[in-house]
XYZ file of C-alpha atoms in Angstrom:
678
model
C 113.631 95.679 131.285
C 115.535 97.129 128.916
C 119.266 97.771 128.236
C 121.416 99.839 125.850
C 124.821 100.826 125.271
C 126.065 104.121 126.939
C 126.513 106.947 123.760
C 129.628 108.137 123.373
C 133.435 107.528 122.611
C 134.709 103.908 123.116
C 136.723 103.955 126.561
C 139.853 101.699 126.606
C 142.941 101.377 127.735
C 146.353 100.805 126.267
C 145.880 97.311 127.172
C 143.523 94.546 127.492
C 140.998 94.733 130.544
C 141.294 91.281 132.503
C 138.912 92.245 135.402
C 136.312 94.519 136.851
C 135.326 95.279 140.135
C 132.979 98.119 141.372
C 131.598 99.397 144.388
C 129.776 102.488 146.062
C 131.265 105.685 147.333
C 131.026 106.348 150.818
C 130.906 110.457 151.658
C 133.503 112.254 153.943
C 130.408 113.116 156.539
C 128.964 109.277 156.798
C 132.168 107.075 157.066
C 131.651 106.837 161.172
C 127.895 105.739 161.042
C 125.508 104.020 158.954
C 125.083 105.428 155.542
C 122.050 105.712 153.365
C 123.508 103.663 150.069
C 120.559 104.208 148.127
C 122.217 108.146 148.178
C 125.779 107.498 147.692
C 125.091 104.210 145.645
C 125.118 106.988 142.731
C 128.555 107.948 142.999
C 131.464 105.023 142.805
C 134.454 103.603 141.888
C 136.018 101.098 139.297
C 138.647 98.984 139.566
C 140.416 97.724 136.648
C 143.552 94.751 135.928
C 144.980 95.380 132.646
C 147.492 92.909 131.152
C 150.686 95.449 131.856
C 150.130 94.418 135.695
C 148.493 97.679 136.233
C 145.312 98.117 138.614
C 143.255 100.983 137.166
C 140.424 102.868 139.971
C 138.359 105.312 138.325
C 135.547 107.239 139.678
C 132.358 106.631 138.049
C 128.745 108.449 138.557
C 125.139 107.974 137.475
C 123.992 111.639 138.202
C 122.754 113.455 134.707
C 123.917 116.581 136.350
C 127.056 117.767 134.863
C 127.990 120.221 137.331
C 127.659 117.395 140.171
C 131.018 117.920 142.026
C 133.996 114.956 141.286
C 136.415 113.837 143.633
C 139.912 116.171 143.047
C 141.426 112.821 141.669
C 138.944 110.555 139.810
C 141.842 108.337 138.213
C 144.513 106.303 140.057
C 147.200 103.807 138.561
C 148.622 101.275 141.009
C 151.849 99.742 140.503
C 153.362 96.872 141.502
C 152.297 93.767 140.031
C 155.268 92.307 137.886
C 152.651 90.335 135.421
C 149.247 90.345 134.203
C 146.849 91.207 136.972
C 143.459 88.717 136.708
C 141.946 89.525 139.769
C 140.449 92.325 141.376
C 137.827 92.168 144.341
C 136.512 95.046 146.609
C 136.282 94.722 150.249
C 133.539 97.039 150.901
C 132.324 97.612 154.498
C 136.646 98.148 154.693
C 137.224 100.118 151.583
C 139.963 98.065 150.831
C 140.561 96.179 147.002
C 142.457 92.733 146.828
C 144.318 92.481 143.672
C 146.027 89.049 142.151
C 148.250 88.764 139.412
C 149.086 85.475 137.379
C 152.389 84.934 138.849
C 150.493 84.559 142.606
C 150.787 87.356 143.953
C 147.919 89.103 145.706
C 147.679 93.083 146.718
C 145.525 94.625 149.563
C 145.153 98.430 148.802
C 144.236 100.944 151.054
C 143.322 104.253 150.800
C 144.452 107.099 153.100
C 144.915 111.295 152.906
C 144.574 110.854 149.015
C 146.907 108.555 148.019
C 146.391 104.283 147.958
C 149.121 102.471 149.355
C 149.803 98.512 149.829
C 148.403 97.200 153.241
C 149.512 93.295 152.762
C 150.980 90.967 150.394
C 150.587 87.373 149.935
C 152.972 85.511 147.273
C 153.074 81.984 147.426
C 154.152 81.244 144.036
C 151.241 79.668 143.327
C 148.431 80.514 140.617
C 145.471 81.736 142.196
C 141.966 80.792 140.745
C 139.531 82.972 142.869
C 139.827 85.615 145.802
C 136.573 86.395 147.526
C 135.818 87.874 150.684
C 133.151 86.966 153.051
C 129.900 88.985 153.684
C 130.880 90.794 156.064
C 134.016 91.280 154.547
C 136.037 90.494 157.958
C 137.821 87.225 155.569
C 139.344 86.458 152.864
C 138.834 82.679 150.912
C 141.949 82.424 148.313
C 141.970 79.219 146.558
C 145.176 78.415 144.447
C 144.679 75.943 141.166
C 146.729 73.288 142.320
C 144.490 72.756 145.290
C 145.617 74.936 148.344
C 142.934 76.871 149.961
C 143.534 79.732 152.382
C 140.927 81.912 154.573
C 142.739 84.666 156.581
C 141.571 87.946 158.219
C 140.819 91.513 156.502
C 144.180 92.357 159.028
C 146.008 89.784 157.395
C 146.165 86.641 160.006
C 145.816 82.968 158.717
C 142.518 81.316 160.201
C 143.248 77.735 158.540
C 144.741 76.293 155.560
C 144.101 72.903 153.505
C 145.479 71.148 150.642
C 143.238 69.126 149.059
C 143.946 66.229 146.710
C 142.643 66.671 143.162
C 142.781 65.217 139.441
C 141.846 68.350 138.596
C 142.452 72.509 139.328
C 140.058 74.008 141.719
C 138.415 77.165 139.304
C 136.544 79.037 141.791
C 135.431 79.318 145.267
C 132.763 81.186 147.289
C 131.304 81.833 150.789
C 127.796 80.882 151.521
C 125.638 83.557 151.900
C 126.109 82.731 156.102
C 129.450 82.841 155.842
C 129.190 79.383 157.294
C 130.640 77.279 154.302
C 132.898 77.774 151.470
C 132.626 76.097 148.464
C 135.033 75.165 145.683
C 134.718 74.372 141.900
C 136.583 72.376 140.035
C 137.815 71.915 136.232
C 135.607 68.272 136.128
C 132.494 69.221 137.196
C 132.933 68.554 141.408
C 131.878 70.714 144.091
C 133.892 70.428 146.927
C 132.419 71.975 150.951
C 134.548 73.311 153.953
C 132.818 74.345 156.781
C 134.548 77.664 158.339
C 137.106 75.808 160.138
C 137.835 73.739 157.083
C 136.653 70.665 157.751
C 135.466 68.750 154.964
C 131.495 67.900 154.803
C 130.882 66.985 150.963
C 131.753 65.947 147.859
C 129.446 66.141 144.879
C 129.497 65.526 141.154
C 127.691 68.151 139.304
C 128.001 67.123 135.382
C 130.849 64.448 134.342
C 131.735 66.234 131.093
C 132.043 69.766 131.684
C 133.892 71.988 133.818
C 132.959 74.461 136.559
C 133.797 78.251 135.184
C 132.578 80.124 138.304
C 129.676 79.882 141.284
C 127.662 82.580 142.780
C 124.964 83.517 144.533
C 122.098 85.706 144.101
C 123.081 87.615 147.009
C 124.222 90.930 148.195
C 127.935 90.565 147.905
C 128.228 92.667 151.427
C 125.889 93.259 153.798
C 126.679 96.794 154.624
C 124.211 98.416 157.688
C 122.293 101.164 156.182
C 120.551 103.852 157.953
C 117.258 104.770 158.717
C 117.448 108.268 157.607
C 115.535 109.866 154.329
C 116.976 109.632 150.997
C 116.449 113.377 151.056
C 118.401 114.429 154.164
C 121.744 115.806 151.674
C 121.624 119.179 150.773
C 123.016 117.811 147.311
C 119.871 115.252 146.544
C 119.071 114.797 143.038
C 115.787 112.308 142.600
C 117.331 108.831 140.603
C 116.645 108.948 136.614
C 117.089 105.619 136.554
C 117.117 102.446 137.805
C 115.176 100.813 140.495
C 112.968 103.178 143.101
C 115.348 101.985 146.007
C 118.593 100.579 146.374
C 118.560 96.762 145.908
C 117.609 94.436 148.908
C 117.915 90.404 148.894
C 114.502 89.275 146.989
C 112.408 88.760 150.233
C 111.089 85.334 150.851
C 113.036 83.614 147.838
C 116.040 81.366 148.951
C 119.150 82.148 147.695
C 120.220 80.293 144.709
C 123.535 79.116 143.708
C 124.257 79.796 140.109
C 127.170 77.277 138.428
C 128.282 78.071 135.252
C 130.347 75.182 132.787
C 132.258 75.387 129.854
C 129.207 74.380 127.672
C 127.819 77.717 128.811
C 125.102 75.910 130.267
C 124.005 77.681 133.840
C 122.231 75.750 136.752
C 120.039 77.553 139.390
C 120.280 75.024 142.065
C 119.151 75.655 146.039
C 121.786 74.371 146.848
C 124.894 71.877 145.759
C 122.924 68.800 146.611
C 120.095 70.225 144.745
C 119.082 67.163 142.564
C 116.609 68.663 140.171
C 117.961 72.260 139.419
C 117.061 74.611 136.385
C 119.553 74.365 133.651
C 119.706 77.739 131.168
C 120.856 77.150 128.061
C 122.612 80.125 126.905
C 124.026 79.410 123.279
C 126.629 80.889 124.067
C 130.235 80.201 124.440
C 133.205 81.176 127.115
C 130.604 82.667 129.129
C 131.032 85.836 132.238
C 127.312 85.667 134.765
C 126.664 87.455 137.429
C 123.590 88.084 139.561
C 122.878 92.232 140.378
C 122.514 93.219 143.835
C 119.158 93.117 144.245
C 119.342 89.764 143.204
C 116.692 89.063 140.210
C 118.454 89.326 137.363
C 121.060 87.822 136.105
C 122.920 88.789 133.283
C 125.035 86.279 130.707
C 127.764 87.431 128.378
C 129.120 85.469 125.830
C 129.986 84.821 122.413
C 127.855 83.546 120.114
C 128.701 79.862 118.748
C 129.173 79.112 115.134
C 125.740 77.147 114.519
C 123.627 80.481 114.971
C 125.679 82.504 112.577
C 124.264 82.262 108.768
C 125.977 83.099 105.860
C 125.956 86.155 103.673
C 127.003 86.231 99.470
C 130.427 87.080 100.831
C 131.317 84.594 103.053
C 130.523 83.650 106.711
C 128.806 86.576 109.348
C 131.334 87.197 112.344
C 130.485 86.726 115.245
C 129.613 89.272 118.001
C 128.775 88.981 121.758
C 125.902 89.485 123.570
C 124.469 89.765 126.892
C 121.126 87.764 128.263
C 119.156 88.344 131.159
C 117.412 85.908 132.686
C 115.003 85.799 135.658
C 115.578 83.793 139.100
C 113.013 81.347 137.402
C 115.383 80.869 134.603
C 113.076 82.435 131.958
C 114.860 85.048 129.250
C 113.932 88.238 129.756
C 116.063 90.599 126.918
C 118.801 89.744 124.817
C 121.351 92.790 124.058
C 123.130 92.366 121.094
C 126.741 94.265 120.660
C 129.029 95.185 117.793
C 132.074 93.733 120.017
C 133.704 91.332 118.330
C 136.056 89.786 120.786
C 135.013 87.741 124.165
C 134.031 89.438 126.830
C 136.329 88.560 129.701
C 134.556 89.957 132.964
C 131.102 92.067 133.796
C 130.275 93.546 137.075
C 127.137 95.634 138.611
C 127.001 99.121 139.786
C 125.075 102.172 140.593
C 121.750 100.268 142.128
C 121.553 97.622 139.202
C 121.584 100.371 136.571
C 124.643 100.307 135.159
C 126.394 97.109 133.868
C 129.867 97.247 132.752
C 132.036 95.009 130.115
C 135.100 94.603 129.286
C 136.643 92.801 126.225
C 140.308 92.988 124.907
C 141.188 96.987 125.532
C 138.221 98.449 125.866
C 135.151 98.985 128.468
C 131.601 99.167 127.340
C 129.311 101.047 129.878
C 125.229 99.221 129.836
C 122.383 100.997 130.918
C 120.305 98.918 132.229
C 116.365 99.956 132.947
C 114.845 97.067 135.226
C 110.965 98.641 135.539
C 108.750 98.225 132.011
C 110.289 100.956 129.329
C 108.274 103.935 129.445
C 108.078 105.065 125.631
C 110.060 108.435 126.911
C 112.720 105.967 127.334
C 112.224 104.423 124.222
C 112.290 107.466 122.685
C 115.276 108.936 123.598
C 117.759 105.716 122.683
C 116.185 106.621 119.347
C 117.098 109.927 118.970
C 120.883 109.868 120.575
C 121.297 106.574 118.312
C 120.800 108.996 115.364
C 122.847 111.865 116.876
C 126.421 112.040 116.879
C 127.753 114.096 119.941
C 125.835 116.457 122.543
C 126.204 119.447 120.328
C 123.350 118.198 118.078
C 120.524 117.864 120.452
C 120.617 121.490 120.500
C 120.248 121.470 116.674
C 116.668 120.398 117.109
C 113.366 122.094 117.381
C 112.414 120.500 120.605
C 111.408 121.871 124.492
C 113.716 123.006 126.781
C 113.532 120.277 129.306
C 112.904 117.990 126.168
C 116.497 118.404 125.460
C 117.506 118.781 128.701
C 116.115 115.457 129.120
C 117.867 113.927 125.707
C 120.987 115.376 127.054
C 121.324 112.792 129.369
C 121.974 110.102 127.170
C 125.384 111.288 126.679
C 126.172 111.997 130.074
C 129.461 109.662 130.413
C 129.300 107.454 133.343
C 133.146 106.856 133.254
C 134.636 110.158 134.739
C 136.894 111.360 133.041
C 135.542 110.484 129.608
C 139.091 109.747 127.419
C 140.072 112.561 124.878
C 138.732 113.216 121.685
C 141.482 112.537 119.196
C 140.313 114.912 116.887
C 140.214 117.243 119.431
C 143.544 116.717 121.479
C 145.241 120.158 121.124
C 142.450 121.829 122.655
C 142.299 119.016 125.452
C 146.006 119.793 126.193
C 145.979 123.417 125.339
C 142.655 125.095 127.440
C 142.025 124.567 131.401
C 139.166 121.610 131.607
C 135.572 123.256 132.612
C 135.945 120.901 136.041
C 138.002 121.098 139.441
C 139.700 117.868 138.612
C 143.385 117.163 138.419
C 144.653 115.246 135.491
C 147.531 113.032 137.211
C 150.296 112.190 133.916
C 153.321 110.440 133.913
C 156.457 110.909 131.618
C 158.907 108.644 129.901
C 161.869 108.619 128.155
C 160.686 107.403 124.642
C 163.377 107.927 122.308
C 167.312 108.675 122.178
C 168.484 109.108 118.806
C 170.931 112.247 118.117
C 170.122 111.938 114.687
C 167.057 113.643 115.523
C 167.554 116.499 117.915
C 168.326 114.552 120.575
C 166.279 112.623 123.475
C 162.561 112.666 123.910
C 160.025 112.977 126.430
C 156.538 112.199 126.211
C 153.283 112.942 128.878
C 150.668 110.403 129.490
C 147.470 110.541 131.227
C 146.809 108.055 133.379
C 142.938 106.454 132.598
C 141.822 103.407 133.394
C 145.085 101.854 134.157
C 147.106 102.814 131.133
C 148.674 105.384 129.593
C 147.673 107.965 126.823
C 149.808 109.920 125.185
C 148.876 114.097 125.171
C 152.227 115.722 124.670
C 156.003 115.017 123.308
C 159.017 116.608 124.129
C 162.325 116.895 122.983
C 165.737 118.531 123.609
C 167.202 120.980 120.996
C 170.110 121.920 123.007
C 173.373 120.138 124.518
C 174.278 122.606 126.972
C 171.181 124.229 128.389
C 168.195 122.220 129.073
C 165.810 123.586 126.454
C 162.772 121.453 124.951
C 160.760 122.017 121.856
C 156.861 120.741 122.825
C 155.074 118.846 120.192
C 152.081 117.005 119.419
C 152.800 112.822 120.508
C 151.497 112.130 116.349
C 154.061 113.897 115.265
C 156.361 110.925 114.379
C 154.179 108.737 112.619
C 155.713 106.105 114.055
C 155.290 104.383 117.228
C 152.885 107.009 119.319
C 150.032 107.133 117.399
C 147.160 107.548 120.027
C 144.064 105.719 118.238
C 143.933 103.251 115.659
C 139.928 102.230 114.961
C 138.646 103.707 117.788
C 141.539 102.107 119.729
C 144.350 102.506 121.595
C 146.866 100.952 119.618
C 150.035 101.923 121.701
C 151.408 99.240 123.727
C 153.539 100.814 126.036
C 156.031 100.134 128.987
C 154.582 100.764 131.832
C 156.945 101.907 134.936
C 156.713 99.324 137.615
C 157.341 101.561 140.509
C 154.526 101.140 143.099
C 152.072 103.999 143.729
C 152.127 103.476 147.434
C 154.175 104.916 150.081
C 153.689 102.370 152.414
C 153.704 98.497 152.672
C 153.145 96.187 154.909
C 154.024 92.492 154.618
C 152.454 90.043 156.801
C 153.861 86.609 157.054
C 150.214 84.849 158.904
C 149.208 85.394 154.883
C 151.614 83.538 153.150
C 152.266 79.549 153.155
C 156.098 80.592 152.641
C 157.143 83.410 154.976
C 157.642 86.456 152.969
C 160.726 88.875 154.320
C 159.039 92.306 155.817
C 159.539 95.667 153.847
C 159.932 98.693 155.677
C 159.716 102.168 153.920
C 162.943 102.648 153.375
C 163.840 99.142 151.820
C 163.046 97.552 148.875
C 161.378 93.924 147.765
C 163.375 91.991 144.602
C 159.819 92.034 143.073
C 158.967 95.911 143.549
C 161.514 97.586 141.990
C 161.943 101.428 142.869
C 163.676 104.225 140.710
C 166.968 105.359 142.317
C 166.797 109.311 142.046
C 169.879 110.912 143.390
C 170.496 113.783 145.506
C 169.398 117.123 144.234
C 172.549 119.280 143.036
C 172.419 123.443 142.974
C 172.189 123.883 139.410
C 174.153 127.043 140.161
C 177.739 125.131 140.866
C 177.469 121.670 139.251
C 175.931 122.428 136.210
C 178.126 126.012 135.730
C 180.916 123.957 136.782
C 180.285 121.183 134.101
C 179.691 123.821 130.817
C 182.381 126.080 131.297
C 184.723 123.440 131.776
C 184.195 122.211 128.177
C 182.893 125.231 126.427
C 183.902 128.767 126.130
C 181.657 131.460 127.368
C 178.638 131.734 125.822
C 176.432 135.479 124.805
C 174.834 136.601 128.221
C 171.955 138.239 126.178
C 168.569 137.041 125.555
C 166.163 137.684 123.062
C 162.821 139.198 123.913
C 160.240 136.952 125.111
C 157.710 138.011 122.386
C 160.437 137.127 119.659
C 162.146 134.406 120.351
C 165.186 133.922 118.104
C 165.766 130.492 117.070
C 169.025 131.243 115.307
C 171.106 128.958 117.383
C 169.304 126.020 118.213
C 171.073 122.534 116.882
C 167.357 121.352 116.362
C 166.363 122.678 112.586
C 162.864 124.438 112.958
C 161.992 124.679 109.157
C 158.630 124.204 109.161
C 156.592 124.779 112.477
C 153.467 124.311 111.024
C 154.803 120.820 109.700
C 156.410 119.225 112.533
C 153.612 120.264 115.230
C 155.215 122.280 117.441
C 153.389 123.720 120.159
C 155.763 125.280 122.099
C 159.489 125.536 123.206
C 161.023 126.198 126.610
C 164.141 128.316 127.074
C 166.696 128.640 129.694
C 169.866 130.396 131.171
C 172.996 128.840 131.032
C 172.812 127.918 134.754
C 169.312 126.134 134.341
C 167.598 128.128 137.143
C 165.431 130.307 134.969
C 162.986 128.856 132.246
C 160.704 130.452 129.989
C 157.988 128.992 127.799
C 157.487 130.441 124.590
C 154.033 129.719 122.250
C 154.700 128.254 118.608
C 151.416 127.429 117.030
C 149.654 130.086 115.899
C 146.325 129.538 117.986
C 148.393 130.011 121.197
C 150.043 133.204 123.239
C 153.490 134.121 122.731
C 153.979 134.509 125.984
C 152.995 130.930 127.961
C 154.532 131.133 131.466
C 158.572 131.383 132.953
C 159.855 129.445 135.888
C 162.313 130.550 137.667
C 164.350 128.261 140.551
C 166.683 129.360 143.382
C 168.781 127.769 145.687
C 170.867 129.319 148.331
C 174.683 128.177 148.837
C 175.182 124.933 150.564
C 171.212 124.595 150.422
C 171.174 126.310 154.008
C 167.759 128.093 153.032
C 164.807 125.842 151.315
C 164.621 125.731 147.665
C 162.357 128.107 146.085
C 159.972 127.889 142.867
C 158.554 130.869 141.275
C 156.135 129.667 138.604
C 154.535 132.621 136.737
C 151.457 131.323 134.387
C 149.075 133.713 132.646
C 145.189 132.315 131.754
C 145.085 130.776 128.258
C 141.564 131.287 127.306
C 139.852 130.775 123.415
C 137.522 132.936 123.316
C 140.016 136.001 121.982
C 143.998 136.436 121.980
C 142.803 139.549 123.890
C 142.477 138.526 126.946
C 145.470 135.589 127.402
C 148.043 138.139 128.238
C 147.011 138.967 131.752
C 149.057 142.349 133.843
C 150.341 139.411 135.981
C 152.475 137.944 133.561
C 155.445 139.953 133.428
C 157.741 139.147 130.425
C 160.536 141.058 131.847
C 161.496 138.340 134.843
C 163.353 136.265 132.627
C 166.678 137.977 132.723
C 169.867 136.250 133.326
C 171.317 139.555 135.539
C 168.461 140.427 137.489
C 167.591 139.123 141.161
C 164.531 136.884 140.875
C 161.223 138.769 141.483
C 158.700 137.772 143.529
C 156.072 135.497 142.082
C 152.397 134.642 142.470
C 152.945 130.875 142.991
C 155.850 129.879 145.121
C 156.581 126.154 146.114
C 159.107 125.094 148.240
C 160.832 122.155 149.410
């Protein structure tokens, strides 16, 4: 076999990623019938939980073709938890996502018509040690550190619960492959066995001095009915470029192995919980995280090197780094992947038919490409050449046949969609449209309110991997009119720096509002009853943002401004040469302050124009006309004029559809190309 970290920029969030979970994407045409997993597992969704209590759901793909169609929205930031998210678990048969936070809150999310909403909530007030779905997806096993265990249905009905009296804490809980028993591991090395109805069956001590970190089986997490159709039935099918030739299925004629990870770094492979002669793997690592691939023939063990394995350098001791070791079902070591990661790997998960291994370390996310078969010379050459190149565009500089250049370019095709914007090319990212058809969903937050710098500031953040990446910054420049100047977020150089040493160093307070629109609670899951939450109610742990009713800007804004200031001149400068003489915010040097654009408005706040200030942007960037009727008898209308901005030449930026005369204070609103009605 062979494994290597994927080339490209380091993928980061704005806080530490604590847990990972991946599931395959089911096409809409196959949701109501048995699916062909060998095809749809080439695309999927990665769920991440971070230290800010945000759950990220990001699209991933193992296709080597860059022109492959992607979903219109490829990233979701799900908010609602009040503390760090420590567990995320997909339910693949029912297409649901369970998330747990450090305070014991459990949310079950479901997607409907492109939006994620909270379907179930369980908050017992105690820390959750593990959450596991049954292999058919119909039941959930919840274990708490204080010894309380609960089994409920996927719809929220509680089947049974039990209080286990122990001197130590429960660290993990799993189902047996037949879903007839549940096993719990404790911090003092014991395994507790109960049947599916909650009756105690056995109490076994596996290790006297080491605690159990986790337990798992070399068995698929879910048993989904597979269709008998051919892989080539779909029109958009492309032969797999890597990974196993067929979708991983359980290893035939081999009894599933119970894998127990201990705090010492040792791993036991057992035929059952009462196996007297297990196979012991001495990994030589600490802070171990282990997981079987879906096929069940390859065990990935990630951890930090122990101090005894490190040598001494002339300038001091060698820094520790994380590594990943791969073992087969007999416990034999097959391959070791050395990484440059200097922080512990806290979570790993397999994806894309076991051709990808995803690892989380601090705020960074690493993608490892895994080849299960014997590595070909062509693959090794591709990896060696790609390691010597910096970017994908350097491939065209090589004197190679087109077919080999195309094969070499696949090494730079990212698995995580979309890749994070290049910090050195951020202006092109925000100024010109992307090549694909995906939508970039953003969050705007008020970051400053200092009168000395000219007014309040607002920062536009791109949602990415459960975090926020600052891409634009706006500052209000007038106290009378809603006028702003848009600039690079790195202008101030204080707290809005985007990256540091390849990682996002900003620590931003995520807004604590839920992405969901419908929240339903179930009392059956909770040991203590939780109040019902309807659409219009508010949860004490899910604060909502209160939005006042919109008032007519032609009445309220005019009344406020006329009461405190004399009548201002109504004449506006031409959009082609905007005048900045009356601005309250100084514009001494546009280049020095990294100003990109300016938003001006009439005194009523109903007409806006966007003027380009940077040299590489056209002067006319667009206009917005907002129209309301008296007493709101007619629907509100918003007309948006947006000329296409191209990078090739300035002659193409001012299209005929844009009329710069639409921004006039004393003329009627003109019909536009894009009209929004409320």
